[in-house]
PDB file of N, CA, C and O in Angstrom:
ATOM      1  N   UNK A  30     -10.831 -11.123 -19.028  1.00 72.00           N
ATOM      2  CA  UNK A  30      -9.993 -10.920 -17.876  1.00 72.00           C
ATOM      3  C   UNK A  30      -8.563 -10.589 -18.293  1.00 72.00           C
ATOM      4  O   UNK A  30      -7.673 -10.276 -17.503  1.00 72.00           O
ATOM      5  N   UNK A  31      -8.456 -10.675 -19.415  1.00 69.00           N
ATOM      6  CA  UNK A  31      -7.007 -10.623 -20.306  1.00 69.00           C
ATOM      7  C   UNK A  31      -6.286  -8.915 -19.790  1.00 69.00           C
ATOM      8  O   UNK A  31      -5.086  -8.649 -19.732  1.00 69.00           O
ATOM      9  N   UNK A  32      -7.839  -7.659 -19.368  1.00 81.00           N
ATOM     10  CA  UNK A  32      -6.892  -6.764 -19.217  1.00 81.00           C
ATOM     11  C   UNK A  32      -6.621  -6.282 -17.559  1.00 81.00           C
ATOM     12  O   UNK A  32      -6.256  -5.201 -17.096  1.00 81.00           O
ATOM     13  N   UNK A  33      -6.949  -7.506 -16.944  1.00 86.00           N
ATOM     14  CA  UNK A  33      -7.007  -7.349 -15.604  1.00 86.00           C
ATOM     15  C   UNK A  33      -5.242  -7.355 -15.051  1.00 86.00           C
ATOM     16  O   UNK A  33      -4.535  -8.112 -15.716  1.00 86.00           O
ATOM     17  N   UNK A  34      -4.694  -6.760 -14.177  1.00 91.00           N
ATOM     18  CA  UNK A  34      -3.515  -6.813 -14.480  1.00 91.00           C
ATOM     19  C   UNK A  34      -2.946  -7.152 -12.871  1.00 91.00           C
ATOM     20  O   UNK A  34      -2.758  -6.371 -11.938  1.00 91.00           O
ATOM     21  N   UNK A  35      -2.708  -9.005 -12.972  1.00 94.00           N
ATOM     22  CA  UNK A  35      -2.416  -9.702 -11.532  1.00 94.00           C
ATOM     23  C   UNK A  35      -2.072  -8.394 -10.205  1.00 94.00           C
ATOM     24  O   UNK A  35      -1.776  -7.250 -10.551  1.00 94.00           O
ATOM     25  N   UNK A  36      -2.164  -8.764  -8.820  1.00 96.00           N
ATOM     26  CA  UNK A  36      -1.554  -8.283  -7.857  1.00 96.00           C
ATOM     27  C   UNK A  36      -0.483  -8.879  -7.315  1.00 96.00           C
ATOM     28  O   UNK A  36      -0.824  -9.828  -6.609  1.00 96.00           O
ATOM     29  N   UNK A  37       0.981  -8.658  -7.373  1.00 97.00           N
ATOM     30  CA  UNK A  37       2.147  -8.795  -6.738  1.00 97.00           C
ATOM     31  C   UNK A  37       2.565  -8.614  -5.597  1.00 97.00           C
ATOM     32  O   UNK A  37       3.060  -9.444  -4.834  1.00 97.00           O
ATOM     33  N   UNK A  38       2.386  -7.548  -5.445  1.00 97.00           N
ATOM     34  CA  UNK A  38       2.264  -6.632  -3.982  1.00 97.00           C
ATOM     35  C   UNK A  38       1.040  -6.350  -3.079  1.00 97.00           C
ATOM     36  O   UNK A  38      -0.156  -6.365  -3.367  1.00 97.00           O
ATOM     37  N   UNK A  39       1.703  -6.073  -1.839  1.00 97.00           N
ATOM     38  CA  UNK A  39       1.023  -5.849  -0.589  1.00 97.00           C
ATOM     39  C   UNK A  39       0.276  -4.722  -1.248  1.00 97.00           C
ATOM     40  O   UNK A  39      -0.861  -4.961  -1.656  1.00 97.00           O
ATOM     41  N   UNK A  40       0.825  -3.431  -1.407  1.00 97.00           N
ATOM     42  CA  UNK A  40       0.124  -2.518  -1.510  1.00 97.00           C
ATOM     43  C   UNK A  40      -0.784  -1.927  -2.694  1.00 97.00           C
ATOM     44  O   UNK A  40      -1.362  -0.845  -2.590  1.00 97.00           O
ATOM     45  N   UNK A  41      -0.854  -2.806  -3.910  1.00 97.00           N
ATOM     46  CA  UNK A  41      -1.587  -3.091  -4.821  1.00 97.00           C
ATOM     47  C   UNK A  41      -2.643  -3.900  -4.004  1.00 97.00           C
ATOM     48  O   UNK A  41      -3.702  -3.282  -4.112  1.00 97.00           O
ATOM     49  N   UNK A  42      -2.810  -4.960  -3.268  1.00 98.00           N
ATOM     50  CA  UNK A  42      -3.345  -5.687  -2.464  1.00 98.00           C
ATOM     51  C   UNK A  42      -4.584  -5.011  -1.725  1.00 98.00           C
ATOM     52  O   UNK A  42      -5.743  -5.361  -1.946  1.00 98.00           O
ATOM     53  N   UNK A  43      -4.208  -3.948  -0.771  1.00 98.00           N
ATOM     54  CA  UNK A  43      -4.935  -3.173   0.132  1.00 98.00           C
ATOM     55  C   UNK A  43      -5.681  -2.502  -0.554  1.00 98.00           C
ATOM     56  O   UNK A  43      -6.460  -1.852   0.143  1.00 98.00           O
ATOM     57  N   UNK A  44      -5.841  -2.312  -1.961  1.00 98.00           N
ATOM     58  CA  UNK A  44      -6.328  -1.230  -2.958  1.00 98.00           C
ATOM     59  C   UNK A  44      -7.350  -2.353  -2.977  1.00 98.00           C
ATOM     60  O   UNK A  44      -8.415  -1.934  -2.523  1.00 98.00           O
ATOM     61  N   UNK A  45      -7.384  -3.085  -3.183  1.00 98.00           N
ATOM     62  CA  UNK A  45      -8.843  -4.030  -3.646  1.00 98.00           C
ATOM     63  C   UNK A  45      -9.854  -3.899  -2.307  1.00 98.00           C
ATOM     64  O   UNK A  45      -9.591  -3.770  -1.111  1.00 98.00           O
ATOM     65  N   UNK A  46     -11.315  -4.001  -3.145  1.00 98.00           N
ATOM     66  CA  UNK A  46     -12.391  -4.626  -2.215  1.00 98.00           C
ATOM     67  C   UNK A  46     -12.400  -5.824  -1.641  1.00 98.00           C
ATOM     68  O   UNK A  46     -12.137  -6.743  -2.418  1.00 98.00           O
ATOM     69  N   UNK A  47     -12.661  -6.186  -0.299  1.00 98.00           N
ATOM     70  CA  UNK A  47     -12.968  -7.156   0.321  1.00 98.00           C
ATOM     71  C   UNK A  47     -14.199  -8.028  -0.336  1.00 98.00           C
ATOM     72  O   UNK A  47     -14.125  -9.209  -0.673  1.00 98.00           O
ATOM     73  N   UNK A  48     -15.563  -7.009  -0.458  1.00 98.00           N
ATOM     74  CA  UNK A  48     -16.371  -7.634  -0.591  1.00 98.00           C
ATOM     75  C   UNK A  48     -15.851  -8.411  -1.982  1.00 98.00           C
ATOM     76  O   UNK A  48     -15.817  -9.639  -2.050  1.00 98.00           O
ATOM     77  N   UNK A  49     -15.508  -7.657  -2.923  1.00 98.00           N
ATOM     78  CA  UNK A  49     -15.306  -8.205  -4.797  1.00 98.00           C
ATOM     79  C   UNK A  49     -14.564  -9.421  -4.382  1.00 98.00           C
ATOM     80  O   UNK A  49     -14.932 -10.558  -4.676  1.00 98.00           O
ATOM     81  N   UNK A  50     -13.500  -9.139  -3.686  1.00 98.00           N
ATOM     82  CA  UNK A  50     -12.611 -10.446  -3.612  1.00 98.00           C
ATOM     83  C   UNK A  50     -13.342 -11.950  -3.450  1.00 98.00           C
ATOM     84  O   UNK A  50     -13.459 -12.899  -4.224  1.00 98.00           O
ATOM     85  N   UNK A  51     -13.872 -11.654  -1.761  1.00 98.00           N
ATOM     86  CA  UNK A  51     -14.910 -12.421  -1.735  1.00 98.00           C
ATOM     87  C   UNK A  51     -15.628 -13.347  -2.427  1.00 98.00           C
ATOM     88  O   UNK A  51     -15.696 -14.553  -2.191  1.00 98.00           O
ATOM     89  N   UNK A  52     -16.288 -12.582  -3.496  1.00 98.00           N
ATOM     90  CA  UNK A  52     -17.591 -13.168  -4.261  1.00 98.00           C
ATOM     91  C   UNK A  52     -16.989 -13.821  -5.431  1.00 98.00           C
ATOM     92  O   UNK A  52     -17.530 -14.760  -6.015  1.00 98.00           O
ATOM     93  N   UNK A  53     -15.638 -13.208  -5.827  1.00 98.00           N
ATOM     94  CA  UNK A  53     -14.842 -13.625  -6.992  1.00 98.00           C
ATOM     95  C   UNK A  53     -14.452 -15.286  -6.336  1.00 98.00           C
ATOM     96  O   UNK A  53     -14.822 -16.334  -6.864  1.00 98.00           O
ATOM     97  N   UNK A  54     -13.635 -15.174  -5.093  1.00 98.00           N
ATOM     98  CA  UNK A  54     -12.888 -16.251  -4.824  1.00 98.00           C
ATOM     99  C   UNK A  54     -14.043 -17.260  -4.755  1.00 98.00           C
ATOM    100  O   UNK A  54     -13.666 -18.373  -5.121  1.00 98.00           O
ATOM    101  N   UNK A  55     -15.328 -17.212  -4.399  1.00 98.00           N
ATOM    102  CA  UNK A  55     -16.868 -18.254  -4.443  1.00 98.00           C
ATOM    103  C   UNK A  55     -16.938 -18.374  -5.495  1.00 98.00           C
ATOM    104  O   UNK A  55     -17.309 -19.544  -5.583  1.00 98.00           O
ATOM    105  N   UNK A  56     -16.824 -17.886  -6.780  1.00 98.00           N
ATOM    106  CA  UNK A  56     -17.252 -17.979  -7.860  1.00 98.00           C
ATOM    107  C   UNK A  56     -16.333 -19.091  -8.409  1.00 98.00           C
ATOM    108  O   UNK A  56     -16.670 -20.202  -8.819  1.00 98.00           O
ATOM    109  N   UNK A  57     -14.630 -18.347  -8.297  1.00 98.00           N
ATOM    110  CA  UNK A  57     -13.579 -19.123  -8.984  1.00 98.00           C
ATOM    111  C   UNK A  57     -13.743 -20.872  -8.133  1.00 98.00           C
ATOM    112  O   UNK A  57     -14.119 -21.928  -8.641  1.00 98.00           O
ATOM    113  N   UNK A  58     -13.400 -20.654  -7.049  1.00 98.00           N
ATOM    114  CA  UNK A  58     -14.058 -21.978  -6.273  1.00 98.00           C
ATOM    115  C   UNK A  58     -15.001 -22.564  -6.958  1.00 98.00           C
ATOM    116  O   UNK A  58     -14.557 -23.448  -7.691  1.00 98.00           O
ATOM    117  N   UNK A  59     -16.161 -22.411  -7.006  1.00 98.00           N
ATOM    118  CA  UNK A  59     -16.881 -23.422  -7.632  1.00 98.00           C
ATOM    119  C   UNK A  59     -17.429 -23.373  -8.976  1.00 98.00           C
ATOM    120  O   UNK A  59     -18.590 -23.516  -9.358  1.00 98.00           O
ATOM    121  N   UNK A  60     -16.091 -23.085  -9.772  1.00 98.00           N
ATOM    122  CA  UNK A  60     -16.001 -23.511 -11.287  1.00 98.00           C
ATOM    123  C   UNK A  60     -16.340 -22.621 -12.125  1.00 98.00           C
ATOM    124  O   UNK A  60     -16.108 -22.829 -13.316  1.00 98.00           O
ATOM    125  N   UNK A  61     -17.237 -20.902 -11.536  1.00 97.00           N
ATOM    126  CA  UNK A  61     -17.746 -20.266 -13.097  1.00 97.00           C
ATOM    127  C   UNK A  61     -17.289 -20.071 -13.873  1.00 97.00           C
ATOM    128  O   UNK A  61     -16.240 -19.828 -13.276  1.00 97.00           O
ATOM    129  N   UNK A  62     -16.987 -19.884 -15.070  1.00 96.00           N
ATOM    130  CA  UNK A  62     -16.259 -19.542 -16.491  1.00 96.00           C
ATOM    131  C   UNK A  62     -15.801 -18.261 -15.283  1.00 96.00           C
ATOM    132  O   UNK A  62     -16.166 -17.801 -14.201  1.00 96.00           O
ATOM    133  N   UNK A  63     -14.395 -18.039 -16.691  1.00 95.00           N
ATOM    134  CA  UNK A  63     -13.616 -16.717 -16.329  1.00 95.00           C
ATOM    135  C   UNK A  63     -14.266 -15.565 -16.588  1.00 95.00           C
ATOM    136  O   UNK A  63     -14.898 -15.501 -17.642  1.00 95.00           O
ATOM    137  N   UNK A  64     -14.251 -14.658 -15.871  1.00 95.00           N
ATOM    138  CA  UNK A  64     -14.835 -13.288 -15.289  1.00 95.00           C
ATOM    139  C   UNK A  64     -14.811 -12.383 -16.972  1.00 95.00           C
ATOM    140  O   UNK A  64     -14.196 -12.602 -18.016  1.00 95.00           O
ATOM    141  N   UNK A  65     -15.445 -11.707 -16.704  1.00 93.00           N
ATOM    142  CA  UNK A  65     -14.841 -10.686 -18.242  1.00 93.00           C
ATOM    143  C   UNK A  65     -14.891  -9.235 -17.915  1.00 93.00           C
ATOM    144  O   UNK A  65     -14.871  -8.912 -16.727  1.00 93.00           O
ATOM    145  N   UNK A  66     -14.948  -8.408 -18.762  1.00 91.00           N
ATOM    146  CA  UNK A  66     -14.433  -7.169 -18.603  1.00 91.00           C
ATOM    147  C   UNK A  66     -15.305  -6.320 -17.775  1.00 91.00           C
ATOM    148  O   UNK A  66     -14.884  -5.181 -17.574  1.00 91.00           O
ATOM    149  N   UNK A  67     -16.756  -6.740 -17.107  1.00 93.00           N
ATOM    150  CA  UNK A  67     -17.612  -6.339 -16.612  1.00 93.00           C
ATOM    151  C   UNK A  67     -16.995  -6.810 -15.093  1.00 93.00           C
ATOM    152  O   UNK A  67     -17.836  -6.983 -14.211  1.00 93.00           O
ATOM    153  N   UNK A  68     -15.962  -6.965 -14.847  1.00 96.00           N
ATOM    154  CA  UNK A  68     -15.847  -7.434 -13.287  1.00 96.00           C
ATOM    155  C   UNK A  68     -14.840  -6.980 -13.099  1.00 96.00           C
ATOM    156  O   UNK A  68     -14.032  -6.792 -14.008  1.00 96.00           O
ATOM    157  N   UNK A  69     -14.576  -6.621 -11.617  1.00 96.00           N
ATOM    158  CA  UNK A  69     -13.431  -5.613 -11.269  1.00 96.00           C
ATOM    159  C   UNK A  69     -12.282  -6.409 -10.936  1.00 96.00           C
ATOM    160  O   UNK A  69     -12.176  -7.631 -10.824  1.00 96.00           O
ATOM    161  N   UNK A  70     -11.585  -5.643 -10.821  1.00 96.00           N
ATOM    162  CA  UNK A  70      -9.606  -6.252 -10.616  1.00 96.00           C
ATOM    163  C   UNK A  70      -9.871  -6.837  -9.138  1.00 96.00           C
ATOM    164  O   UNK A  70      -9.275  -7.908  -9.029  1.00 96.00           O
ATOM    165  N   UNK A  71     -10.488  -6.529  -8.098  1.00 97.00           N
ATOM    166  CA  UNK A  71     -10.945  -7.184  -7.260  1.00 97.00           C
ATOM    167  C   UNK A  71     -11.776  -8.503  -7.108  1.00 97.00           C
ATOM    168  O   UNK A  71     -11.777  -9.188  -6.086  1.00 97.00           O
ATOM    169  N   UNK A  72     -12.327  -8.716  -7.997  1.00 97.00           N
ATOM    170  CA  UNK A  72     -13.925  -9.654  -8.063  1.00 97.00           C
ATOM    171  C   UNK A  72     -12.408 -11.217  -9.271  1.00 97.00           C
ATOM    172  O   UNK A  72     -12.398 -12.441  -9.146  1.00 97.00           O
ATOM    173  N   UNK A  73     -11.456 -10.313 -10.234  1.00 97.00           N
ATOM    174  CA  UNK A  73     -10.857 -10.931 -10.479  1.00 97.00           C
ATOM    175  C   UNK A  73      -9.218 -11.605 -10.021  1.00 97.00           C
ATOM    176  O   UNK A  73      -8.454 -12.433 -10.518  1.00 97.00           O
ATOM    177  N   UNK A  74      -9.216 -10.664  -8.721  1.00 97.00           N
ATOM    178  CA  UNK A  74      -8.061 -11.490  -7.874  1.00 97.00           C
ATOM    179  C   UNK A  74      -8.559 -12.725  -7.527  1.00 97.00           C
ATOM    180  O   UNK A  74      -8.114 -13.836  -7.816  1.00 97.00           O
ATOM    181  N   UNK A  75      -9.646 -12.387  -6.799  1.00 98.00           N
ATOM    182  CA  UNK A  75     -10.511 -13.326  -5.766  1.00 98.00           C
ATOM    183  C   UNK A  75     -10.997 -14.735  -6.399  1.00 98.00           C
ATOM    184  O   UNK A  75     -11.297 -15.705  -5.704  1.00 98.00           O
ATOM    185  N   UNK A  76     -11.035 -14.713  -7.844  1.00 97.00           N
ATOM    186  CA  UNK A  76     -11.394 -15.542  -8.817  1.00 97.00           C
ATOM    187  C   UNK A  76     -10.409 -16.545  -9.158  1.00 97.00           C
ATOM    188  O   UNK A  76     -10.617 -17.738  -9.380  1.00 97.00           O
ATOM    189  N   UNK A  77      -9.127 -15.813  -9.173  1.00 97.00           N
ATOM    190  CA  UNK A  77      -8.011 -16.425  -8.979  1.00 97.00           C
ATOM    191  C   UNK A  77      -7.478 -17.679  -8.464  1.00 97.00           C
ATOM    192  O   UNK A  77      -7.201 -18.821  -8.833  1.00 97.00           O
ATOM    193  N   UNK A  78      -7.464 -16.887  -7.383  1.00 97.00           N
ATOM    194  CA  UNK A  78      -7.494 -17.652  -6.071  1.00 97.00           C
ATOM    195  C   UNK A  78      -8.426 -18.631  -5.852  1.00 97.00           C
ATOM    196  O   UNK A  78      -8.096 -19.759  -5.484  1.00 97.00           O
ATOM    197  N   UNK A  79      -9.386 -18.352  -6.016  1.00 98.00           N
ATOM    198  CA  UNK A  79     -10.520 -19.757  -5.974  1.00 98.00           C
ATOM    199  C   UNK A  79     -10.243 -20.647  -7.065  1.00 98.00           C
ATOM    200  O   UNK A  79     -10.251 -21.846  -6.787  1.00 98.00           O
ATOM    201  N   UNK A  80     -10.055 -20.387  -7.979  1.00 98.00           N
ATOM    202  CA  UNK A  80      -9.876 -21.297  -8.955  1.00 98.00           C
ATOM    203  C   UNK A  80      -8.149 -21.838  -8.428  1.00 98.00           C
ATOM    204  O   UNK A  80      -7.604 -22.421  -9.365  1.00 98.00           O
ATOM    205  N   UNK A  81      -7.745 -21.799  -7.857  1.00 98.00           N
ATOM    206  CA  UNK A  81      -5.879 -22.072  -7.334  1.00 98.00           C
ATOM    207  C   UNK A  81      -6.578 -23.265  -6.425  1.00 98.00           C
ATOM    208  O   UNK A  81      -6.481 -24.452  -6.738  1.00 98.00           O
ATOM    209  N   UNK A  82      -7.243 -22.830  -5.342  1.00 98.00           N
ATOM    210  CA  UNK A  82      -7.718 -23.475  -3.997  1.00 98.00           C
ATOM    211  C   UNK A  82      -8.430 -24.556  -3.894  1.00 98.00           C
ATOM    212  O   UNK A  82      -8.624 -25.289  -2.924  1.00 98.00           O
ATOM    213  N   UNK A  83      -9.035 -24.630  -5.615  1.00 98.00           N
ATOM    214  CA  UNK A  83      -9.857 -25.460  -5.711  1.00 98.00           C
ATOM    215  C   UNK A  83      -9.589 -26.543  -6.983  1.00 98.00           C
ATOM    216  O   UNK A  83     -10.385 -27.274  -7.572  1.00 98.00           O
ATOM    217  N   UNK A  84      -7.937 -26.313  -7.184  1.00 98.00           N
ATOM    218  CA  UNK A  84      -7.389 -27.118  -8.170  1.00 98.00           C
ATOM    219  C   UNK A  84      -7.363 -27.369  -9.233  1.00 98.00           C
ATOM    220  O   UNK A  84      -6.813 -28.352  -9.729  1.00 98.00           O
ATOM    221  N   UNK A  85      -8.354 -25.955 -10.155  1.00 98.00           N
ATOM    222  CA  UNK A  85      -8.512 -25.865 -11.400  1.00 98.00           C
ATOM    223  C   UNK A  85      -7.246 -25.296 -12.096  1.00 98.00           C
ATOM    224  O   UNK A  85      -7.190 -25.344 -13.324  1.00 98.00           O
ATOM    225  N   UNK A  86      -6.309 -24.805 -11.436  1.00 97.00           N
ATOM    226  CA  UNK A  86      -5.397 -24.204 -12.018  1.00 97.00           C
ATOM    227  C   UNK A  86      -4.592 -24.237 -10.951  1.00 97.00           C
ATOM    228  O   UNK A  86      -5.051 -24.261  -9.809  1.00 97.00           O
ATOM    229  N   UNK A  87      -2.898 -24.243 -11.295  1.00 98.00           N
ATOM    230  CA  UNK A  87      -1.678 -23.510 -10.934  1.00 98.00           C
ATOM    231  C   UNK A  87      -1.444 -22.096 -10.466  1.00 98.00           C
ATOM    232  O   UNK A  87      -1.563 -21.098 -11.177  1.00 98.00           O
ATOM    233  N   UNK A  88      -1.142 -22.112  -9.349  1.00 97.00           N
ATOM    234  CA  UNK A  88      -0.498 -20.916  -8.705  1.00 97.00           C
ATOM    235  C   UNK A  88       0.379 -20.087 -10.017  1.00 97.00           C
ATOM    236  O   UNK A  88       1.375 -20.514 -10.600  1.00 97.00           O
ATOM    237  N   UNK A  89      -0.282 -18.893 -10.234  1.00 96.00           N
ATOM    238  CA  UNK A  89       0.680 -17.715 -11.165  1.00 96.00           C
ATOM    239  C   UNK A  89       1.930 -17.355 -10.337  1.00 96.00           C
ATOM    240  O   UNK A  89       2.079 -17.180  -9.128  1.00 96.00           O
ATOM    241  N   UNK A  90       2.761 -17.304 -11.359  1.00 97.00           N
ATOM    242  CA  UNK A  90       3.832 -16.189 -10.337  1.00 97.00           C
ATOM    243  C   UNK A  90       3.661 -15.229  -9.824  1.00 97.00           C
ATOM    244  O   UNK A  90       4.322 -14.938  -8.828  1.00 97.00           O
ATOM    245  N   UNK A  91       2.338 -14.081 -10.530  1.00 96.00           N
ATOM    246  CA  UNK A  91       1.910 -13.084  -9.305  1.00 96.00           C
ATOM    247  C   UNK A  91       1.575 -13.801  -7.940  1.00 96.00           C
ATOM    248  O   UNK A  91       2.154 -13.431  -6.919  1.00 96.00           O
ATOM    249  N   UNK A  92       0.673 -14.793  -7.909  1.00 97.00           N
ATOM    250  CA  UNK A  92       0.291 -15.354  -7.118  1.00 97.00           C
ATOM    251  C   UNK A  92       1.285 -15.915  -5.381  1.00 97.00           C
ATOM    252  O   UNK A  92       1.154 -16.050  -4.164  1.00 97.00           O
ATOM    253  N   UNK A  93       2.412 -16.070  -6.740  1.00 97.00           N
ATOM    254  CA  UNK A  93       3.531 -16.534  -5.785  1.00 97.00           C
ATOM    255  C   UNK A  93       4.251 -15.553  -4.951  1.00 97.00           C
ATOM    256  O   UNK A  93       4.515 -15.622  -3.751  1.00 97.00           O
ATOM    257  N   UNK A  94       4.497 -14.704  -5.736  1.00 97.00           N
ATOM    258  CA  UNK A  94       4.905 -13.231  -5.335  1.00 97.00           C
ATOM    259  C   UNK A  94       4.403 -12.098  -4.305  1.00 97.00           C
ATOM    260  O   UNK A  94       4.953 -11.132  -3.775  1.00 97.00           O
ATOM    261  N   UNK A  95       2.982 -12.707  -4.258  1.00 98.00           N
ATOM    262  CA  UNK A  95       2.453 -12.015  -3.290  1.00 98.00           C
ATOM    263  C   UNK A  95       1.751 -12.748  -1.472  1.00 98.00           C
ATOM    264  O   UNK A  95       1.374 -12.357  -0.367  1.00 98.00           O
ATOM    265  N   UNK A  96       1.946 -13.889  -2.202  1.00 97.00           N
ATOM    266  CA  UNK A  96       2.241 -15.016  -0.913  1.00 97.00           C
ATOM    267  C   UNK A  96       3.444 -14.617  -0.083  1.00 97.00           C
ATOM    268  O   UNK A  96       3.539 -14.284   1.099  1.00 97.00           O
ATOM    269  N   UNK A  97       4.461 -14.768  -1.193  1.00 97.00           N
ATOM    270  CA  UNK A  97       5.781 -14.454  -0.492  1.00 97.00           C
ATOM    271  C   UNK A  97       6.247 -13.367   0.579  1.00 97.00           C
ATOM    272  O   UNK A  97       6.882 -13.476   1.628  1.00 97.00           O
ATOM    273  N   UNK A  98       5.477 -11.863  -0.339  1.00 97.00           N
ATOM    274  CA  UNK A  98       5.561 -10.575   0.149  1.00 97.00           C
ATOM    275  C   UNK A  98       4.528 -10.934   1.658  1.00 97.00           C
ATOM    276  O   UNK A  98       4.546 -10.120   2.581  1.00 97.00           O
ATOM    277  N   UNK A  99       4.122 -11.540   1.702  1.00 97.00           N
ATOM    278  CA  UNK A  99       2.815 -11.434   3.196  1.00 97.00           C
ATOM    279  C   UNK A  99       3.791 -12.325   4.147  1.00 97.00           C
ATOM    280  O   UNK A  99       3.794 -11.805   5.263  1.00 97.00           O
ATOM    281  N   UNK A 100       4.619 -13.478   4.108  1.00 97.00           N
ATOM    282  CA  UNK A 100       5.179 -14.352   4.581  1.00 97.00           C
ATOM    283  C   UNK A 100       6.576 -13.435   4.903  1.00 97.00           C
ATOM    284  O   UNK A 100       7.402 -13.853   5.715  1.00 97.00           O
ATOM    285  N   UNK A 101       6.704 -12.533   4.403  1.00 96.00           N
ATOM    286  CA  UNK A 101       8.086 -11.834   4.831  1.00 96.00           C
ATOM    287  C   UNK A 101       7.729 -10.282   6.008  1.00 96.00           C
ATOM    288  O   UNK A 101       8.532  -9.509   6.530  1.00 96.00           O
ATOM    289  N   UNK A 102       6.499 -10.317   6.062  1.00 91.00           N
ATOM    290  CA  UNK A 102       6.017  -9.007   6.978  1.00 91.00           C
ATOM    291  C   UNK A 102       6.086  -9.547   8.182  1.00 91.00           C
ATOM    292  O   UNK A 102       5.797  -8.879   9.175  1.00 91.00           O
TER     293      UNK A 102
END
């Protein structure tokens, strides 16, 4: 996942799949090892985030950054 490269922005944001996000954020949620190069920048936002939501990890500063950007629209 090392060359997956975080989302900051809204409009980096809208570029992703729903569905990838989805299945990533179920995955990261309930614990799978980290994603690898076979999974998309989508499937690895979503992974993210589940793993954030579900207390395995700290909010990234992308993470933060793009909270922020949605809270200011």
């Amino acid at each position: 996942m090392a060359e997956f490269e975080p989302v900051r922005t809204i409009p980096e944001f809208r570029k992703l799949d729903d569905a990838d996000i989805l299945e990533g954020y179920l995955d990261g949620f309930h614990g799978t090892t980290e994603p690898g190069s076979d999974k998309s920048p989508s499937y690895c936002h979503g992974w993210l985030n589940g793993q954030v939501d579900a207390g395995f990890r700290d909010q990234s500063e992308a993470q933060q950054e793009l909270a922020q950007a949605f809270q200011n629209l």
